[in-house]
Amino acid sequence: MESSNKKGDRLENQVYDLILKLLDEDNFIAPKKQSKVFKKKGYYSSKRKGDIIFDVTIETTLPNADKYSILIVIECKNLGRKVEVSDIEEFSKKLSQIGEHNTKGIVISTNTFQKSAYDFAKSENIGLARINSSDEIQWINYRKDNSQNINDILNEEEKEFTDEFCNQNSFVATLNFNKLMSIADLLIELSVIDRFINGKDLIKIPYISHDKLNSIVNKLYNYNLYNDYALNFDKLTSFLEPLYNVTFKYDTLEEENYLGKIEFNPLCIKISKNARIDNNRWRFTLAHEIGHLILHYNLLKDWLNEKEDDDLSLALRYSDAKRNFEKLEIQANLFASYLLLPEKLLKVAINTLFDEYRIHRRCLYLDNQPVNQKEVYEILGILSNSFQVSIEAIKIRLIKLNLLEDETDYSLKTLLKKYFGK
């Protein structure tokens, strides 16, 4: 069993590493902003005639100053019990000994807080943060809806910090009567860092299931947006424009090297003239950007000015070392293939072709046999013409619907297994 000291050290190391990464990443208006982060650093106490050692500290120094102007002191509590009022009182006394006026205290706990501890911290203006698990601290998360009534926010906040039940938020903090959903937001509130310039690599992308994607597309399908089998983008964009207050611009000739782009203020989707080289690519690019609009708009709008897509992010075999960003693109690509190839229409089309080709198996089978390859690619070609979608997109949909077994494409199977777990 892990000792309490090791548990505490592990949490301290995680908090230190995350804050250090936030300050080092070039994702802010003023990177680092004259701030430095320390672990187990001592600060002099005149009452003790010696240093008090703190878990994690952040020193922010104003320009031309010899000494830090603001000191953020973080106490990490990885306990098997609630944080008690005595814990907060002891921390408050330590803070007062090293300088009350320019020192801000934060307590980060893996457990909840006693009601008295919560009340005392609020009265002393000590920030509190609670995480669900010490295994991973999610440091970029959803922002708080500021339209809530302040009393509702405080009541909800108190419950999250003091109740035994911890909700699904992996991180939640409170400071100056503001509820904060990430360490980044906490540091922004403390003026250690400024707002993000580009935070796409830091945003937590929630999992979206096959059923959820299907449900969204099925709702769109009911609005008569398809001509026979092919999606009618004029109908779709006319439907989306008033719903999202979004505009669509095609054949743009901007200097940026992109195929598709979504801008968030004002909300606009742009498709480059470069995408016109191939009609299927143009349609897939637009469907991909609509995927970002429907799936990711509320997630991205507070962090990004725009989101560009090129050949790499639009590739169905998309692979990138940055897992978060990869998930964002995989979701948009899968949404595009679902939108262009809705399950209801695709099953009607494939059943018709199975009858024509007198196929009595449950699915198509693609291997190294010439006869099977000829049959499969003839059918894929027909479907490609009917739906105006690339053969690659159709293959992914048929595989996911168990209508095609492809023994020739291991990378595609790996991608599907990675995303859907199958």
Short mmCIF file of N, CA and C in Angstrom, two decimals, residues 26-108:
data_model
loop_
_atom_site.label_atom_id
_atom_site.label_comp_id
_atom_site.label_asym_id
_atom_site.label_seq_id
_atom_site.Cartn_x
_atom_site.Cartn_y
_atom_site.Cartn_z
N ASP A 26 3.74 28.00 -24.86
CA ASP A 26 3.56 29.30 -25.51
C ASP A 26 2.12 29.44 -25.99
N ASN A 27 1.17 29.41 -25.06
CA ASN A 27 -0.24 29.46 -25.40
C ASN A 27 -0.95 30.65 -24.76
N PHE A 28 -0.20 31.63 -24.28
CA PHE A 28 -0.80 32.74 -23.57
C PHE A 28 -0.37 34.07 -24.17
N ILE A 29 -1.16 35.10 -23.90
CA ILE A 29 -0.82 36.43 -24.38
C ILE A 29 0.56 36.85 -23.86
N ALA A 30 0.81 36.58 -22.59
CA ALA A 30 2.11 36.89 -22.00
C ALA A 30 2.67 35.62 -21.36
N PRO A 31 3.39 34.79 -22.12
CA PRO A 31 3.90 33.53 -21.57
C PRO A 31 4.75 33.77 -20.33
N LYS A 32 4.51 32.96 -19.32
CA LYS A 32 5.22 32.99 -18.04
C LYS A 32 4.93 34.25 -17.23
N LYS A 33 4.73 35.38 -17.87
CA LYS A 33 4.39 36.64 -17.21
C LYS A 33 5.20 36.86 -15.95
N GLN A 34 6.51 36.72 -16.10
CA GLN A 34 7.46 36.94 -14.99
C GLN A 34 7.17 36.04 -13.79
N SER A 35 6.61 34.88 -14.04
CA SER A 35 6.29 33.96 -12.95
C SER A 35 7.20 32.73 -12.98
N LYS A 36 7.56 32.26 -11.78
CA LYS A 36 8.36 31.05 -11.64
C LYS A 36 7.68 30.13 -10.62
N VAL A 37 7.77 28.84 -10.87
CA VAL A 37 7.13 27.87 -9.99
C VAL A 37 8.20 27.07 -9.26
N PHE A 38 7.95 26.81 -7.96
CA PHE A 38 8.91 26.10 -7.12
C PHE A 38 8.22 24.98 -6.36
N LYS A 39 9.02 24.00 -5.98
CA LYS A 39 8.51 22.89 -5.17
C LYS A 39 9.37 22.78 -3.91
N LYS A 40 8.69 22.68 -2.76
CA LYS A 40 9.36 22.55 -1.47
C LYS A 40 10.36 23.69 -1.22
N LYS A 41 9.92 24.91 -1.50
CA LYS A 41 10.78 26.06 -1.24
C LYS A 41 10.41 26.68 0.11
N GLY A 42 11.42 27.20 0.82
CA GLY A 42 11.20 27.80 2.12
C GLY A 42 11.07 29.31 2.05
N TYR A 43 10.22 29.88 2.94
CA TYR A 43 10.02 31.33 3.03
C TYR A 43 10.15 31.72 4.50
N TYR A 44 10.85 32.81 4.74
CA TYR A 44 11.25 33.17 6.09
C TYR A 44 10.06 33.63 6.94
N SER A 45 10.03 33.11 8.18
CA SER A 45 9.04 33.51 9.18
C SER A 45 9.76 34.15 10.35
N SER A 46 9.41 35.40 10.61
CA SER A 46 10.06 36.10 11.72
C SER A 46 9.67 35.48 13.06
N LYS A 47 8.48 34.92 13.15
CA LYS A 47 8.06 34.30 14.40
C LYS A 47 8.86 33.02 14.67
N ARG A 48 9.16 32.28 13.61
CA ARG A 48 9.91 31.03 13.78
C ARG A 48 11.42 31.25 13.72
N LYS A 49 11.82 32.42 13.22
CA LYS A 49 13.24 32.67 12.99
C LYS A 49 13.84 31.64 12.04
N GLY A 50 13.03 31.24 11.09
CA GLY A 50 13.47 30.25 10.11
C GLY A 50 12.46 30.15 8.98
N ASP A 51 12.74 29.29 8.03
CA ASP A 51 11.89 29.14 6.86
C ASP A 51 10.72 28.19 7.12
N ILE A 52 9.60 28.49 6.47
CA ILE A 52 8.47 27.56 6.39
C ILE A 52 8.49 26.97 4.98
N ILE A 53 8.49 25.64 4.90
CA ILE A 53 8.56 24.96 3.61
C ILE A 53 7.13 24.72 3.10
N PHE A 54 6.86 25.11 1.84
CA PHE A 54 5.54 24.90 1.24
C PHE A 54 5.63 23.92 0.07
N ASP A 55 4.52 23.27 -0.20
CA ASP A 55 4.50 22.22 -1.24
C ASP A 55 4.86 22.79 -2.61
N VAL A 56 4.06 23.73 -3.08
CA VAL A 56 4.27 24.34 -4.40
C VAL A 56 4.03 25.84 -4.27
N THR A 57 4.91 26.64 -4.84
CA THR A 57 4.73 28.09 -4.80
C THR A 57 4.97 28.67 -6.19
N ILE A 58 4.32 29.81 -6.44
CA ILE A 58 4.51 30.55 -7.69
C ILE A 58 4.85 31.98 -7.33
N GLU A 59 6.01 32.45 -7.78
CA GLU A 59 6.43 33.83 -7.55
C GLU A 59 6.25 34.63 -8.83
N THR A 60 5.48 35.70 -8.75
CA THR A 60 5.26 36.58 -9.90
C THR A 60 5.91 37.92 -9.61
N THR A 61 6.81 38.32 -10.49
CA THR A 61 7.60 39.54 -10.28
C THR A 61 7.23 40.58 -11.33
N LEU A 62 6.86 41.76 -10.89
CA LEU A 62 6.53 42.83 -11.82
C LEU A 62 7.80 43.35 -12.48
N PRO A 63 7.68 43.94 -13.67
CA PRO A 63 8.87 44.46 -14.36
C PRO A 63 9.67 45.44 -13.49
N ASN A 64 10.98 45.30 -13.53
CA ASN A 64 11.92 46.17 -12.82
C ASN A 64 11.91 45.98 -11.30
N ALA A 65 11.19 44.97 -10.82
CA ALA A 65 11.16 44.71 -9.38
C ALA A 65 12.27 43.73 -9.01
N ASP A 66 12.84 43.91 -7.81
CA ASP A 66 13.92 43.04 -7.35
C ASP A 66 13.41 41.76 -6.71
N LYS A 67 12.19 41.82 -6.19
CA LYS A 67 11.62 40.68 -5.49
C LYS A 67 10.21 40.43 -6.02
N TYR A 68 9.74 39.21 -5.81
CA TYR A 68 8.40 38.88 -6.29
C TYR A 68 7.36 39.83 -5.70
N SER A 69 6.36 40.14 -6.52
CA SER A 69 5.28 41.04 -6.10
C SER A 69 4.08 40.28 -5.58
N ILE A 70 3.88 39.07 -6.11
CA ILE A 70 2.76 38.22 -5.69
C ILE A 70 3.31 36.83 -5.44
N LEU A 71 2.90 36.23 -4.34
CA LEU A 71 3.31 34.86 -4.02
C LEU A 71 2.06 33.99 -3.91
N ILE A 72 1.99 32.97 -4.73
CA ILE A 72 0.90 31.98 -4.67
C ILE A 72 1.43 30.75 -3.95
N VAL A 73 0.80 30.38 -2.85
CA VAL A 73 1.24 29.23 -2.06
C VAL A 73 0.18 28.14 -2.18
N ILE A 74 0.61 26.94 -2.60
CA ILE A 74 -0.32 25.83 -2.81
C ILE A 74 0.00 24.71 -1.84
N GLU A 75 -1.01 24.32 -1.08
CA GLU A 75 -0.91 23.21 -0.15
C GLU A 75 -1.65 22.02 -0.77
N CYS A 76 -0.98 20.87 -0.89
CA CYS A 76 -1.57 19.68 -1.51
C CYS A 76 -1.99 18.68 -0.43
N LYS A 77 -3.24 18.26 -0.49
CA LYS A 77 -3.79 17.34 0.51
C LYS A 77 -4.30 16.08 -0.18
N ASN A 78 -3.49 15.02 -0.12
CA ASN A 78 -3.91 13.73 -0.68
C ASN A 78 -4.19 12.80 0.50
N LEU A 79 -5.32 13.05 1.15
CA LEU A 79 -5.66 12.39 2.41
C LEU A 79 -6.74 11.34 2.21
N GLY A 80 -6.82 10.43 3.16
CA GLY A 80 -7.89 9.43 3.16
C GLY A 80 -9.10 9.90 3.94
N ARG A 81 -9.18 11.19 4.19
CA ARG A 81 -10.30 11.78 4.94
C ARG A 81 -10.61 13.15 4.38
N LYS A 82 -11.70 13.74 4.87
CA LYS A 82 -12.02 15.11 4.50
C LYS A 82 -10.97 16.07 5.04
N VAL A 83 -10.80 17.18 4.35
CA VAL A 83 -9.94 18.24 4.88
C VAL A 83 -10.69 18.92 6.01
N GLU A 84 -10.06 19.00 7.17
CA GLU A 84 -10.71 19.53 8.37
C GLU A 84 -10.41 21.01 8.53
N VAL A 85 -11.21 21.66 9.37
CA VAL A 85 -11.03 23.09 9.59
C VAL A 85 -9.65 23.37 10.20
N SER A 86 -9.15 22.44 11.01
CA SER A 86 -7.82 22.62 11.60
C SER A 86 -6.72 22.66 10.54
N ASP A 87 -6.92 21.91 9.45
CA ASP A 87 -5.95 21.93 8.34
C ASP A 87 -5.90 23.32 7.70
N ILE A 88 -7.07 23.92 7.52
CA ILE A 88 -7.12 25.24 6.88
C ILE A 88 -6.60 26.31 7.84
N GLU A 89 -6.93 26.16 9.13
CA GLU A 89 -6.45 27.14 10.12
C GLU A 89 -4.93 27.12 10.20
N GLU A 90 -4.35 25.94 10.19
CA GLU A 90 -2.89 25.82 10.27
C GLU A 90 -2.25 26.45 9.03
N PHE A 91 -2.84 26.20 7.86
CA PHE A 91 -2.32 26.77 6.62
C PHE A 91 -2.43 28.29 6.64
N SER A 92 -3.54 28.81 7.15
CA SER A 92 -3.76 30.25 7.22
C SER A 92 -2.72 30.91 8.13
N LYS A 93 -2.37 30.27 9.25
CA LYS A 93 -1.37 30.82 10.15
C LYS A 93 0.01 30.88 9.48
N LYS A 94 0.33 29.84 8.71
CA LYS A 94 1.61 29.84 8.00
C LYS A 94 1.67 30.99 6.99
N LEU A 95 0.56 31.19 6.29
CA LEU A 95 0.53 32.28 5.30
C LEU A 95 0.75 33.64 5.95
N SER A 96 0.12 33.83 7.11
CA SER A 96 0.23 35.13 7.78
C SER A 96 1.66 35.41 8.25
N GLN A 97 2.43 34.35 8.45
CA GLN A 97 3.80 34.53 8.95
C GLN A 97 4.79 34.94 7.86
N ILE A 98 4.42 34.74 6.61
CA ILE A 98 5.37 35.07 5.54
C ILE A 98 4.93 36.28 4.72
N GLY A 99 3.80 36.90 5.08
CA GLY A 99 3.37 38.10 4.39
C GLY A 99 1.94 38.02 3.92
N GLU A 100 1.05 38.72 4.61
CA GLU A 100 -0.38 38.62 4.32
C GLU A 100 -0.80 39.38 3.08
N HIS A 101 -0.15 40.48 2.79
CA HIS A 101 -0.67 41.41 1.79
C HIS A 101 -0.40 40.98 0.35
N ASN A 102 0.69 40.28 0.12
CA ASN A 102 1.01 39.89 -1.25
C ASN A 102 1.05 38.37 -1.43
N THR A 103 0.40 37.67 -0.50
CA THR A 103 0.42 36.21 -0.52
C THR A 103 -1.00 35.66 -0.70
N LYS A 104 -1.15 34.71 -1.61
CA LYS A 104 -2.44 34.09 -1.86
C LYS A 104 -2.30 32.59 -1.64
N GLY A 105 -3.20 32.01 -0.85
CA GLY A 105 -3.13 30.59 -0.54
C GLY A 105 -4.18 29.77 -1.27
N ILE A 106 -3.79 28.58 -1.70
CA ILE A 106 -4.68 27.64 -2.37
C ILE A 106 -4.49 26.27 -1.73
N VAL A 107 -5.58 25.59 -1.43
CA VAL A 107 -5.51 24.21 -0.95
C VAL A 107 -6.12 23.30 -2.02
N ILE A 108 -5.33 22.35 -2.49
CA ILE A 108 -5.80 21.38 -3.49
C ILE A 108 -5.91 20.03 -2.80
#
